[in-house]
Amino acid sequence: MNKEIRRVAAIGTGTIGASWAAVFLARGLDVAASDPAPGAEAFLRGFVAAAWPSLGRLAPLPDEPPWSALSFHAEPEAALAGAEFVQESALEREDLKRALLARLDAALDPSVVIASSSSGLLMSRCQSDCRHPERCVIGHPFNPPHLVPLVEVVGGDQTAPWAIERALTFYAAIDKQPIHIRREVRGHVANRLQAALWREAVHLVAEGVATVADIDTAISAGPGLRWALMGPHLTFHLAGGSGGIAHFLDQFAGPMSDWWKDLGNPVLTAELRERLAIGIADETADRDIAQLEARRDRFLVDLLALKAGLDG
């Protein structure tokens, strides 16, 4: 059960699945991929090629991806041959994932973990049609997976402890930072946290408190810089000075509780959606999605290199 994983099946190779494939290849693994979408293989190979330079800035890699270690298959069963771990990244639809996981389960040895990249579905429901539901887990990355270290691992009602441990061990071995979510909730942890923050950001736009651009700056030039190094609890522990979190709570538990009561619960009406779209157009000016992604990825690489230096 603890043998080293050398071959991974990447089932679903859209933006998330292709990013996963780049990670696996950069860590020296063989990758067998499958996706039914027209042009999926060309997209996958193009994505890996584009991601490779960023990965190479984080760790020594050959100039070109090891294309011989990547195979593409029309049917998922063919990609599963010899697989020692499965990363499923199909569309975020419960009915589709239930059927796909059952199909993968039927073709695999029961000892092979099936990890779903689902960003918010409950594994208890997704695994319900499998003959071996005990090996199914959520292995949710954060976009883009080839750069962002986080992976959320959570089991369903029928998931066995060994599958959770196997997934945590595998992700750690490929230099990800997995966390074990002990209880299922929709959206897991990271997406719930960002949903809570965005809800208040949308509320502030709706109430005319600030523009879309200024709200984004309030995060990116403020607490977001600290959050890149430490989470909210540790940040507030430092805010308490020598007294730590206990002193912080003594000072701010009351005011913070009052702010919680005043947080908004906006409704995404057509008018509010239009205001958000106009705000984004003003903020991005002439920069398109590709330019914004390239800027984000350069920043992430620099940030990860800095963090690695601090940790070292």
PDB file of N, CA, C and O in Angstrom, residues 187-261:
ATOM      1  N   GLY A 187     -17.919  22.845  -1.096  1.00  0.00           N
ATOM      2  CA  GLY A 187     -16.901  23.853  -1.333  1.00  0.00           C
ATOM      3  C   GLY A 187     -15.614  23.608  -0.586  1.00  0.00           C
ATOM      4  O   GLY A 187     -14.665  24.381  -0.727  1.00  0.00           O
ATOM      5  N   HIS A 188     -15.589  22.548   0.263  1.00  0.00           N
ATOM      6  CA  HIS A 188     -14.387  22.206   1.031  1.00  0.00           C
ATOM      7  C   HIS A 188     -13.992  23.393   1.927  1.00  0.00           C
ATOM      8  O   HIS A 188     -14.870  23.977   2.561  1.00  0.00           O
ATOM      9  N   VAL A 189     -12.717  23.753   2.008  1.00  0.00           N
ATOM     10  CA  VAL A 189     -12.289  24.833   2.908  1.00  0.00           C
ATOM     11  C   VAL A 189     -11.890  26.085   2.132  1.00  0.00           C
ATOM     12  O   VAL A 189     -12.449  27.167   2.341  1.00  0.00           O
ATOM     13  N   ALA A 190     -10.923  25.962   1.223  1.00  0.00           N
ATOM     14  CA  ALA A 190     -10.384  27.152   0.552  1.00  0.00           C
ATOM     15  C   ALA A 190     -11.448  27.886  -0.258  1.00  0.00           C
ATOM     16  O   ALA A 190     -11.518  29.119  -0.234  1.00  0.00           O
ATOM     17  N   ASN A 191     -12.294  27.147  -0.972  1.00  0.00           N
ATOM     18  CA  ASN A 191     -13.328  27.812  -1.764  1.00  0.00           C
ATOM     19  C   ASN A 191     -14.386  28.465  -0.888  1.00  0.00           C
ATOM     20  O   ASN A 191     -14.948  29.499  -1.249  1.00  0.00           O
ATOM     21  N   ARG A 192     -14.663  27.885   0.264  1.00  0.00           N
ATOM     22  CA  ARG A 192     -15.607  28.532   1.172  1.00  0.00           C
ATOM     23  C   ARG A 192     -15.022  29.844   1.712  1.00  0.00           C
ATOM     24  O   ARG A 192     -15.730  30.839   1.846  1.00  0.00           O
ATOM     25  N   LEU A 193     -13.725  29.815   2.007  1.00  0.00           N
ATOM     26  CA  LEU A 193     -13.093  31.031   2.504  1.00  0.00           C
ATOM     27  C   LEU A 193     -13.100  32.129   1.448  1.00  0.00           C
ATOM     28  O   LEU A 193     -13.414  33.289   1.735  1.00  0.00           O
ATOM     29  N   GLN A 194     -12.770  31.764   0.210  1.00  0.00           N
ATOM     30  CA  GLN A 194     -12.756  32.810  -0.809  1.00  0.00           C
ATOM     31  C   GLN A 194     -14.171  33.234  -1.197  1.00  0.00           C
ATOM     32  O   GLN A 194     -14.397  34.390  -1.565  1.00  0.00           O
ATOM     33  N   ALA A 195     -15.135  32.310  -1.079  1.00  0.00           N
ATOM     34  CA  ALA A 195     -16.521  32.695  -1.333  1.00  0.00           C
ATOM     35  C   ALA A 195     -17.012  33.691  -0.293  1.00  0.00           C
ATOM     36  O   ALA A 195     -17.743  34.642  -0.616  1.00  0.00           O
ATOM     37  N   ALA A 196     -16.610  33.479   0.969  1.00  0.00           N
ATOM     38  CA  ALA A 196     -17.000  34.412   2.028  1.00  0.00           C
ATOM     39  C   ALA A 196     -16.405  35.789   1.785  1.00  0.00           C
ATOM     40  O   ALA A 196     -17.085  36.822   1.950  1.00  0.00           O
ATOM     41  N   LEU A 197     -15.147  35.841   1.388  1.00  0.00           N
ATOM     42  CA  LEU A 197     -14.507  37.118   1.121  1.00  0.00           C
ATOM     43  C   LEU A 197     -15.148  37.798  -0.085  1.00  0.00           C
ATOM     44  O   LEU A 197     -15.418  39.005  -0.061  1.00  0.00           O
ATOM     45  N   TRP A 198     -15.399  37.030  -1.149  1.00  0.00           N
ATOM     46  CA  TRP A 198     -15.971  37.643  -2.344  1.00  0.00           C
ATOM     47  C   TRP A 198     -17.403  38.117  -2.095  1.00  0.00           C
ATOM     48  O   TRP A 198     -17.826  39.118  -2.655  1.00  0.00           O
ATOM     49  N   ARG A 199     -18.130  37.411  -1.255  1.00  0.00           N
ATOM     50  CA  ARG A 199     -19.482  37.872  -0.913  1.00  0.00           C
ATOM     51  C   ARG A 199     -19.442  39.279  -0.342  1.00  0.00           C
ATOM     52  O   ARG A 199     -20.214  40.149  -0.733  1.00  0.00           O
ATOM     53  N   GLU A 200     -18.510  39.533   0.578  1.00  0.00           N
ATOM     54  CA  GLU A 200     -18.401  40.869   1.146  1.00  0.00           C
ATOM     55  C   GLU A 200     -17.882  41.865   0.116  1.00  0.00           C
ATOM     56  O   GLU A 200     -18.318  43.026   0.099  1.00  0.00           O
ATOM     57  N   ALA A 201     -16.962  41.426  -0.766  1.00  0.00           N
ATOM     58  CA  ALA A 201     -16.463  42.309  -1.820  1.00  0.00           C
ATOM     59  C   ALA A 201     -17.606  42.740  -2.738  1.00  0.00           C
ATOM     60  O   ALA A 201     -17.710  43.917  -3.119  1.00  0.00           O
ATOM     61  N   VAL A 202     -18.472  41.799  -3.105  1.00  0.00           N
ATOM     62  CA  VAL A 202     -19.624  42.122  -3.958  1.00  0.00           C
ATOM     63  C   VAL A 202     -20.586  43.048  -3.219  1.00  0.00           C
ATOM     64  O   VAL A 202     -21.138  43.996  -3.795  1.00  0.00           O
ATOM     65  N   HIS A 203     -20.789  42.788  -1.933  1.00  0.00           N
ATOM     66  CA  HIS A 203     -21.660  43.644  -1.125  1.00  0.00           C
ATOM     67  C   HIS A 203     -21.145  45.085  -1.108  1.00  0.00           C
ATOM     68  O   HIS A 203     -21.928  46.041  -1.238  1.00  0.00           O
ATOM     69  N   LEU A 204     -19.849  45.261  -0.962  1.00  0.00           N
ATOM     70  CA  LEU A 204     -19.274  46.603  -0.922  1.00  0.00           C
ATOM     71  C   LEU A 204     -19.442  47.321  -2.259  1.00  0.00           C
ATOM     72  O   LEU A 204     -19.656  48.535  -2.295  1.00  0.00           O
ATOM     73  N   VAL A 205     -19.365  46.570  -3.380  1.00  0.00           N
ATOM     74  CA  VAL A 205     -19.656  47.169  -4.682  1.00  0.00           C
ATOM     75  C   VAL A 205     -21.124  47.568  -4.758  1.00  0.00           C
ATOM     76  O   VAL A 205     -21.459  48.678  -5.181  1.00  0.00           O
ATOM     77  N   ALA A 206     -21.998  46.659  -4.336  1.00  0.00           N
ATOM     78  CA  ALA A 206     -23.439  46.920  -4.408  1.00  0.00           C
ATOM     79  C   ALA A 206     -23.842  48.137  -3.592  1.00  0.00           C
ATOM     80  O   ALA A 206     -24.734  48.896  -3.980  1.00  0.00           O
ATOM     81  N   GLU A 207     -23.159  48.339  -2.460  1.00  0.00           N
ATOM     82  CA  GLU A 207     -23.493  49.467  -1.576  1.00  0.00           C
ATOM     83  C   GLU A 207     -22.760  50.744  -1.964  1.00  0.00           C
ATOM     84  O   GLU A 207     -22.932  51.774  -1.306  1.00  0.00           O
ATOM     85  N   GLY A 208     -21.941  50.677  -3.012  1.00  0.00           N
ATOM     86  CA  GLY A 208     -21.237  51.881  -3.449  1.00  0.00           C
ATOM     87  C   GLY A 208     -20.119  52.310  -2.519  1.00  0.00           C
ATOM     88  O   GLY A 208     -19.697  53.473  -2.530  1.00  0.00           O
ATOM     89  N   VAL A 209     -19.599  51.381  -1.718  1.00  0.00           N
ATOM     90  CA  VAL A 209     -18.540  51.716  -0.760  1.00  0.00           C
ATOM     91  C   VAL A 209     -17.220  51.968  -1.473  1.00  0.00           C
ATOM     92  O   VAL A 209     -16.451  52.864  -1.104  1.00  0.00           O
ATOM     93  N   ALA A 210     -16.929  51.185  -2.515  1.00  0.00           N
ATOM     94  CA  ALA A 210     -15.681  51.324  -3.254  1.00  0.00           C
ATOM     95  C   ALA A 210     -15.854  50.695  -4.629  1.00  0.00           C
ATOM     96  O   ALA A 210     -16.795  49.925  -4.870  1.00  0.00           O
ATOM     97  N   THR A 211     -14.934  51.020  -5.539  1.00  0.00           N
ATOM     98  CA  THR A 211     -14.989  50.440  -6.877  1.00  0.00           C
ATOM     99  C   THR A 211     -14.447  49.016  -6.868  1.00  0.00           C
ATOM    100  O   THR A 211     -13.771  48.594  -5.919  1.00  0.00           O
ATOM    101  N   VAL A 212     -14.729  48.296  -7.950  1.00  0.00           N
ATOM    102  CA  VAL A 212     -14.191  46.943  -8.099  1.00  0.00           C
ATOM    103  C   VAL A 212     -12.670  46.966  -8.008  1.00  0.00           C
ATOM    104  O   VAL A 212     -12.052  46.161  -7.307  1.00  0.00           O
ATOM    105  N   ALA A 213     -12.037  47.897  -8.705  1.00  0.00           N
ATOM    106  CA  ALA A 213     -10.572  47.978  -8.710  1.00  0.00           C
ATOM    107  C   ALA A 213     -10.023  48.285  -7.325  1.00  0.00           C
ATOM    108  O   ALA A 213      -9.019  47.697  -6.902  1.00  0.00           O
ATOM    109  N   ASP A 214     -10.653  49.211  -6.610  1.00  0.00           N
ATOM    110  CA  ASP A 214     -10.150  49.568  -5.282  1.00  0.00           C
ATOM    111  C   ASP A 214     -10.341  48.436  -4.283  1.00  0.00           C
ATOM    112  O   ASP A 214      -9.500  48.228  -3.396  1.00  0.00           O
ATOM    113  N   ILE A 215     -11.405  47.684  -4.418  1.00  0.00           N
ATOM    114  CA  ILE A 215     -11.602  46.534  -3.535  1.00  0.00           C
ATOM    115  C   ILE A 215     -10.543  45.476  -3.815  1.00  0.00           C
ATOM    116  O   ILE A 215      -9.982  44.882  -2.881  1.00  0.00           O
ATOM    117  N   ASP A 216     -10.240  45.244  -5.093  1.00  0.00           N
ATOM    118  CA  ASP A 216      -9.168  44.298  -5.426  1.00  0.00           C
ATOM    119  C   ASP A 216      -7.836  44.774  -4.855  1.00  0.00           C
ATOM    120  O   ASP A 216      -7.056  43.968  -4.320  1.00  0.00           O
ATOM    121  N   THR A 217      -7.567  46.073  -4.959  1.00  0.00           N
ATOM    122  CA  THR A 217      -6.322  46.618  -4.406  1.00  0.00           C
ATOM    123  C   THR A 217      -6.283  46.489  -2.887  1.00  0.00           C
ATOM    124  O   THR A 217      -5.219  46.241  -2.307  1.00  0.00           O
ATOM    125  N   ALA A 218      -7.436  46.631  -2.253  1.00  0.00           N
ATOM    126  CA  ALA A 218      -7.493  46.504  -0.795  1.00  0.00           C
ATOM    127  C   ALA A 218      -7.002  45.139  -0.336  1.00  0.00           C
ATOM    128  O   ALA A 218      -6.438  45.001   0.756  1.00  0.00           O
ATOM    129  N   ILE A 219      -7.179  44.116  -1.169  1.00  0.00           N
ATOM    130  CA  ILE A 219      -6.679  42.781  -0.838  1.00  0.00           C
ATOM    131  C   ILE A 219      -5.255  42.580  -1.341  1.00  0.00           C
ATOM    132  O   ILE A 219      -4.359  42.187  -0.587  1.00  0.00           O
ATOM    133  N   SER A 220      -5.013  42.852  -2.626  1.00  0.00           N
ATOM    134  CA  SER A 220      -3.713  42.526  -3.215  1.00  0.00           C
ATOM    135  C   SER A 220      -2.574  43.362  -2.648  1.00  0.00           C
ATOM    136  O   SER A 220      -1.431  42.895  -2.573  1.00  0.00           O
ATOM    137  N   ALA A 221      -2.871  44.590  -2.231  1.00  0.00           N
ATOM    138  CA  ALA A 221      -1.832  45.452  -1.659  1.00  0.00           C
ATOM    139  C   ALA A 221      -1.896  45.501  -0.134  1.00  0.00           C
ATOM    140  O   ALA A 221      -1.136  46.242   0.488  1.00  0.00           O
ATOM    141  N   GLY A 222      -2.803  44.724   0.444  1.00  0.00           N
ATOM    142  CA  GLY A 222      -2.971  44.721   1.891  1.00  0.00           C
ATOM    143  C   GLY A 222      -2.855  43.325   2.472  1.00  0.00           C
ATOM    144  O   GLY A 222      -1.782  42.716   2.403  1.00  0.00           O
ATOM    145  N   PRO A 223      -3.948  42.783   3.003  1.00  0.00           N
ATOM    146  CA  PRO A 223      -3.857  41.485   3.682  1.00  0.00           C
ATOM    147  C   PRO A 223      -3.430  40.342   2.782  1.00  0.00           C
ATOM    148  O   PRO A 223      -2.853  39.368   3.255  1.00  0.00           O
ATOM    149  N   GLY A 224      -3.674  40.445   1.466  1.00  0.00           N
ATOM    150  CA  GLY A 224      -3.255  39.380   0.574  1.00  0.00           C
ATOM    151  C   GLY A 224      -1.765  39.134   0.610  1.00  0.00           C
ATOM    152  O   GLY A 224      -1.310  37.994   0.448  1.00  0.00           O
ATOM    153  N   LEU A 225      -0.979  40.189   0.818  1.00  0.00           N
ATOM    154  CA  LEU A 225       0.469  40.026   0.895  1.00  0.00           C
ATOM    155  C   LEU A 225       0.861  39.206   2.120  1.00  0.00           C
ATOM    156  O   LEU A 225       1.773  38.385   2.058  1.00  0.00           O
ATOM    157  N   ARG A 226       0.169  39.415   3.221  1.00  0.00           N
ATOM    158  CA  ARG A 226       0.459  38.634   4.426  1.00  0.00           C
ATOM    159  C   ARG A 226      -0.067  37.213   4.292  1.00  0.00           C
ATOM    160  O   ARG A 226       0.581  36.256   4.718  1.00  0.00           O
ATOM    161  N   TRP A 227      -1.237  37.063   3.677  1.00  0.00           N
ATOM    162  CA  TRP A 227      -1.836  35.734   3.534  1.00  0.00           C
ATOM    163  C   TRP A 227      -0.988  34.820   2.652  1.00  0.00           C
ATOM    164  O   TRP A 227      -1.108  33.594   2.730  1.00  0.00           O
ATOM    165  N   ALA A 228      -0.164  35.389   1.795  1.00  0.00           N
ATOM    166  CA  ALA A 228       0.712  34.560   0.975  1.00  0.00           C
ATOM    167  C   ALA A 228       1.740  33.812   1.813  1.00  0.00           C
ATOM    168  O   ALA A 228       2.289  32.805   1.386  1.00  0.00           O
ATOM    169  N   LEU A 229       2.000  34.309   3.017  1.00  0.00           N
ATOM    170  CA  LEU A 229       2.977  33.669   3.898  1.00  0.00           C
ATOM    171  C   LEU A 229       2.309  32.912   5.037  1.00  0.00           C
ATOM    172  O   LEU A 229       2.770  31.855   5.442  1.00  0.00           O
ATOM    173  N   MET A 230       1.230  33.450   5.562  1.00  0.00           N
ATOM    174  CA  MET A 230       0.566  32.818   6.706  1.00  0.00           C
ATOM    175  C   MET A 230      -0.933  33.090   6.641  1.00  0.00           C
ATOM    176  O   MET A 230      -1.368  34.108   6.095  1.00  0.00           O
ATOM    177  N   GLY A 231      -1.711  32.188   7.184  1.00  0.00           N
ATOM    178  CA  GLY A 231      -3.153  32.299   7.131  1.00  0.00           C
ATOM    179  C   GLY A 231      -3.708  33.299   8.128  1.00  0.00           C
ATOM    180  O   GLY A 231      -2.971  33.946   8.874  1.00  0.00           O
ATOM    181  N   PRO A 232      -5.046  33.449   8.184  1.00  0.00           N
ATOM    182  CA  PRO A 232      -5.653  34.461   9.041  1.00  0.00           C
ATOM    183  C   PRO A 232      -5.395  34.258  10.527  1.00  0.00           C
ATOM    184  O   PRO A 232      -5.199  35.228  11.261  1.00  0.00           O
ATOM    185  N   HIS A 233      -5.381  33.003  10.990  1.00  0.00           N
ATOM    186  CA  HIS A 233      -5.164  32.786  12.416  1.00  0.00           C
ATOM    187  C   HIS A 233      -3.754  33.195  12.835  1.00  0.00           C
ATOM    188  O   HIS A 233      -3.566  33.892  13.847  1.00  0.00           O
ATOM    189  N   LEU A 234      -2.763  32.773  12.051  1.00  0.00           N
ATOM    190  CA  LEU A 234      -1.383  33.121  12.397  1.00  0.00           C
ATOM    191  C   LEU A 234      -1.127  34.611  12.207  1.00  0.00           C
ATOM    192  O   LEU A 234      -0.371  35.224  12.975  1.00  0.00           O
ATOM    193  N   THR A 235      -1.775  35.213  11.208  1.00  0.00           N
ATOM    194  CA  THR A 235      -1.657  36.661  11.010  1.00  0.00           C
ATOM    195  C   THR A 235      -2.156  37.414  12.243  1.00  0.00           C
ATOM    196  O   THR A 235      -1.511  38.363  12.717  1.00  0.00           O
ATOM    197  N   PHE A 236      -3.289  37.001  12.775  1.00  0.00           N
ATOM    198  CA  PHE A 236      -3.830  37.670  13.955  1.00  0.00           C
ATOM    199  C   PHE A 236      -3.029  37.330  15.211  1.00  0.00           C
ATOM    200  O   PHE A 236      -2.989  38.125  16.159  1.00  0.00           O
ATOM    201  N   HIS A 237      -2.400  36.164  15.216  1.00  0.00           N
ATOM    202  CA  HIS A 237      -1.494  35.840  16.325  1.00  0.00           C
ATOM    203  C   HIS A 237      -0.353  36.857  16.386  1.00  0.00           C
ATOM    204  O   HIS A 237      -0.008  37.360  17.465  1.00  0.00           O
ATOM    205  N   LEU A 238       0.202  37.211  15.223  1.00  0.00           N
ATOM    206  CA  LEU A 238       1.251  38.236  15.186  1.00  0.00           C
ATOM    207  C   LEU A 238       0.695  39.610  15.548  1.00  0.00           C
ATOM    208  O   LEU A 238       1.388  40.428  16.158  1.00  0.00           O
ATOM    209  N   ALA A 239      -0.553  39.868  15.137  1.00  0.00           N
ATOM    210  CA  ALA A 239      -1.165  41.169  15.440  1.00  0.00           C
ATOM    211  C   ALA A 239      -1.319  41.376  16.935  1.00  0.00           C
ATOM    212  O   ALA A 239      -1.415  42.524  17.400  1.00  0.00           O
ATOM    213  N   GLY A 240      -1.315  40.290  17.703  1.00  0.00           N
ATOM    214  CA  GLY A 240      -1.432  40.407  19.155  1.00  0.00           C
ATOM    215  C   GLY A 240      -0.125  40.737  19.840  1.00  0.00           C
ATOM    216  O   GLY A 240      -0.088  40.837  21.077  1.00  0.00           O
ATOM    217  N   GLY A 241       0.947  40.917  19.049  1.00  0.00           N
ATOM    218  CA  GLY A 241       2.237  41.250  19.639  1.00  0.00           C
ATOM    219  C   GLY A 241       2.745  40.136  20.534  1.00  0.00           C
ATOM    220  O   GLY A 241       2.511  38.947  20.274  1.00  0.00           O
ATOM    221  N   SER A 242       3.426  40.513  21.594  1.00  0.00           N
ATOM    222  CA  SER A 242       4.011  39.506  22.485  1.00  0.00           C
ATOM    223  C   SER A 242       2.952  38.654  23.171  1.00  0.00           C
ATOM    224  O   SER A 242       3.229  37.545  23.617  1.00  0.00           O
ATOM    225  N   GLY A 243       1.730  39.183  23.237  1.00  0.00           N
ATOM    226  CA  GLY A 243       0.634  38.427  23.856  1.00  0.00           C
ATOM    227  C   GLY A 243      -0.018  37.439  22.912  1.00  0.00           C
ATOM    228  O   GLY A 243      -0.860  36.630  23.337  1.00  0.00           O
ATOM    229  N   GLY A 244       0.334  37.498  21.620  1.00  0.00           N
ATOM    230  CA  GLY A 244      -0.165  36.541  20.648  1.00  0.00           C
ATOM    231  C   GLY A 244      -1.673  36.589  20.450  1.00  0.00           C
ATOM    232  O   GLY A 244      -2.325  37.614  20.662  1.00  0.00           O
ATOM    233  N   ILE A 245      -2.231  35.462  20.062  1.00  0.00           N
ATOM    234  CA  ILE A 245      -3.648  35.392  19.711  1.00  0.00           C
ATOM    235  C   ILE A 245      -4.540  35.716  20.907  1.00  0.00           C
ATOM    236  O   ILE A 245      -5.613  36.315  20.749  1.00  0.00           O
ATOM    237  N   ALA A 246      -4.110  35.368  22.113  1.00  0.00           N
ATOM    238  CA  ALA A 246      -4.928  35.655  23.296  1.00  0.00           C
ATOM    239  C   ALA A 246      -5.101  37.165  23.462  1.00  0.00           C
ATOM    240  O   ALA A 246      -6.208  37.654  23.735  1.00  0.00           O
ATOM    241  N   HIS A 247      -4.011  37.917  23.283  1.00  0.00           N
ATOM    242  CA  HIS A 247      -4.089  39.376  23.405  1.00  0.00           C
ATOM    243  C   HIS A 247      -4.908  39.970  22.268  1.00  0.00           C
ATOM    244  O   HIS A 247      -5.691  40.915  22.484  1.00  0.00           O
ATOM    245  N   PHE A 248      -4.737  39.437  21.069  1.00  0.00           N
ATOM    246  CA  PHE A 248      -5.526  39.915  19.928  1.00  0.00           C
ATOM    247  C   PHE A 248      -7.018  39.748  20.210  1.00  0.00           C
ATOM    248  O   PHE A 248      -7.824  40.655  19.959  1.00  0.00           O
ATOM    249  N   LEU A 249      -7.404  38.564  20.719  1.00  0.00           N
ATOM    250  CA  LEU A 249      -8.813  38.306  20.997  1.00  0.00           C
ATOM    251  C   LEU A 249      -9.338  39.227  22.101  1.00  0.00           C
ATOM    252  O   LEU A 249     -10.485  39.687  22.048  1.00  0.00           O
ATOM    253  N   ASP A 250      -8.505  39.497  23.088  1.00  0.00           N
ATOM    254  CA  ASP A 250      -8.920  40.422  24.139  1.00  0.00           C
ATOM    255  C   ASP A 250      -9.248  41.790  23.559  1.00  0.00           C
ATOM    256  O   ASP A 250     -10.194  42.459  23.993  1.00  0.00           O
ATOM    257  N   GLN A 251      -8.462  42.212  22.565  1.00  0.00           N
ATOM    258  CA  GLN A 251      -8.642  43.537  21.986  1.00  0.00           C
ATOM    259  C   GLN A 251      -9.734  43.597  20.929  1.00  0.00           C
ATOM    260  O   GLN A 251     -10.502  44.562  20.861  1.00  0.00           O
ATOM    261  N   PHE A 252      -9.821  42.543  20.085  1.00  0.00           N
ATOM    262  CA  PHE A 252     -10.625  42.657  18.876  1.00  0.00           C
ATOM    263  C   PHE A 252     -11.807  41.699  18.792  1.00  0.00           C
ATOM    264  O   PHE A 252     -12.565  41.758  17.820  1.00  0.00           O
ATOM    265  N   ALA A 253     -11.995  40.817  19.759  1.00  0.00           N
ATOM    266  CA  ALA A 253     -13.126  39.889  19.687  1.00  0.00           C
ATOM    267  C   ALA A 253     -14.445  40.649  19.627  1.00  0.00           C
ATOM    268  O   ALA A 253     -15.342  40.306  18.838  1.00  0.00           O
ATOM    269  N   GLY A 254     -14.569  41.699  20.431  1.00  0.00           N
ATOM    270  CA  GLY A 254     -15.793  42.493  20.438  1.00  0.00           C
ATOM    271  C   GLY A 254     -16.020  43.225  19.135  1.00  0.00           C
ATOM    272  O   GLY A 254     -17.071  43.046  18.480  1.00  0.00           O
ATOM    273  N   PRO A 255     -15.059  44.065  18.698  1.00  0.00           N
ATOM    274  CA  PRO A 255     -15.246  44.762  17.421  1.00  0.00           C
ATOM    275  C   PRO A 255     -15.444  43.826  16.245  1.00  0.00           C
ATOM    276  O   PRO A 255     -16.284  44.068  15.366  1.00  0.00           O
ATOM    277  N   MET A 256     -14.662  42.730  16.205  1.00  0.00           N
ATOM    278  CA  MET A 256     -14.788  41.796  15.086  1.00  0.00           C
ATOM    279  C   MET A 256     -16.172  41.174  15.056  1.00  0.00           C
ATOM    280  O   MET A 256     -16.768  40.999  13.985  1.00  0.00           O
ATOM    281  N   SER A 257     -16.712  40.849  16.215  1.00  0.00           N
ATOM    282  CA  SER A 257     -18.059  40.280  16.271  1.00  0.00           C
ATOM    283  C   SER A 257     -19.087  41.273  15.750  1.00  0.00           C
ATOM    284  O   SER A 257     -20.055  40.884  15.072  1.00  0.00           O
ATOM    285  N   ASP A 258     -18.890  42.545  16.049  1.00  0.00           N
ATOM    286  CA  ASP A 258     -19.796  43.579  15.530  1.00  0.00           C
ATOM    287  C   ASP A 258     -19.689  43.692  14.012  1.00  0.00           C
ATOM    288  O   ASP A 258     -20.701  43.870  13.320  1.00  0.00           O
ATOM    289  N   TRP A 259     -18.456  43.590  13.485  1.00  0.00           N
ATOM    290  CA  TRP A 259     -18.288  43.642  12.023  1.00  0.00           C
ATOM    291  C   TRP A 259     -18.980  42.455  11.376  1.00  0.00           C
ATOM    292  O   TRP A 259     -19.585  42.595  10.307  1.00  0.00           O
ATOM    293  N   TRP A 260     -18.874  41.273  11.993  1.00  0.00           N
ATOM    294  CA  TRP A 260     -19.537  40.094  11.428  1.00  0.00           C
ATOM    295  C   TRP A 260     -21.039  40.336  11.256  1.00  0.00           C
ATOM    296  O   TRP A 260     -21.630  39.944  10.259  1.00  0.00           O
ATOM    297  N   LYS A 261     -21.642  40.972  12.250  1.00  0.00           N
ATOM    298  CA  LYS A 261     -23.082  41.234  12.190  1.00  0.00           C
ATOM    299  C   LYS A 261     -23.441  42.171  11.057  1.00  0.00           C
ATOM    300  O   LYS A 261     -24.580  42.172  10.569  1.00  0.00           O
TER     301      LYS A 261
END
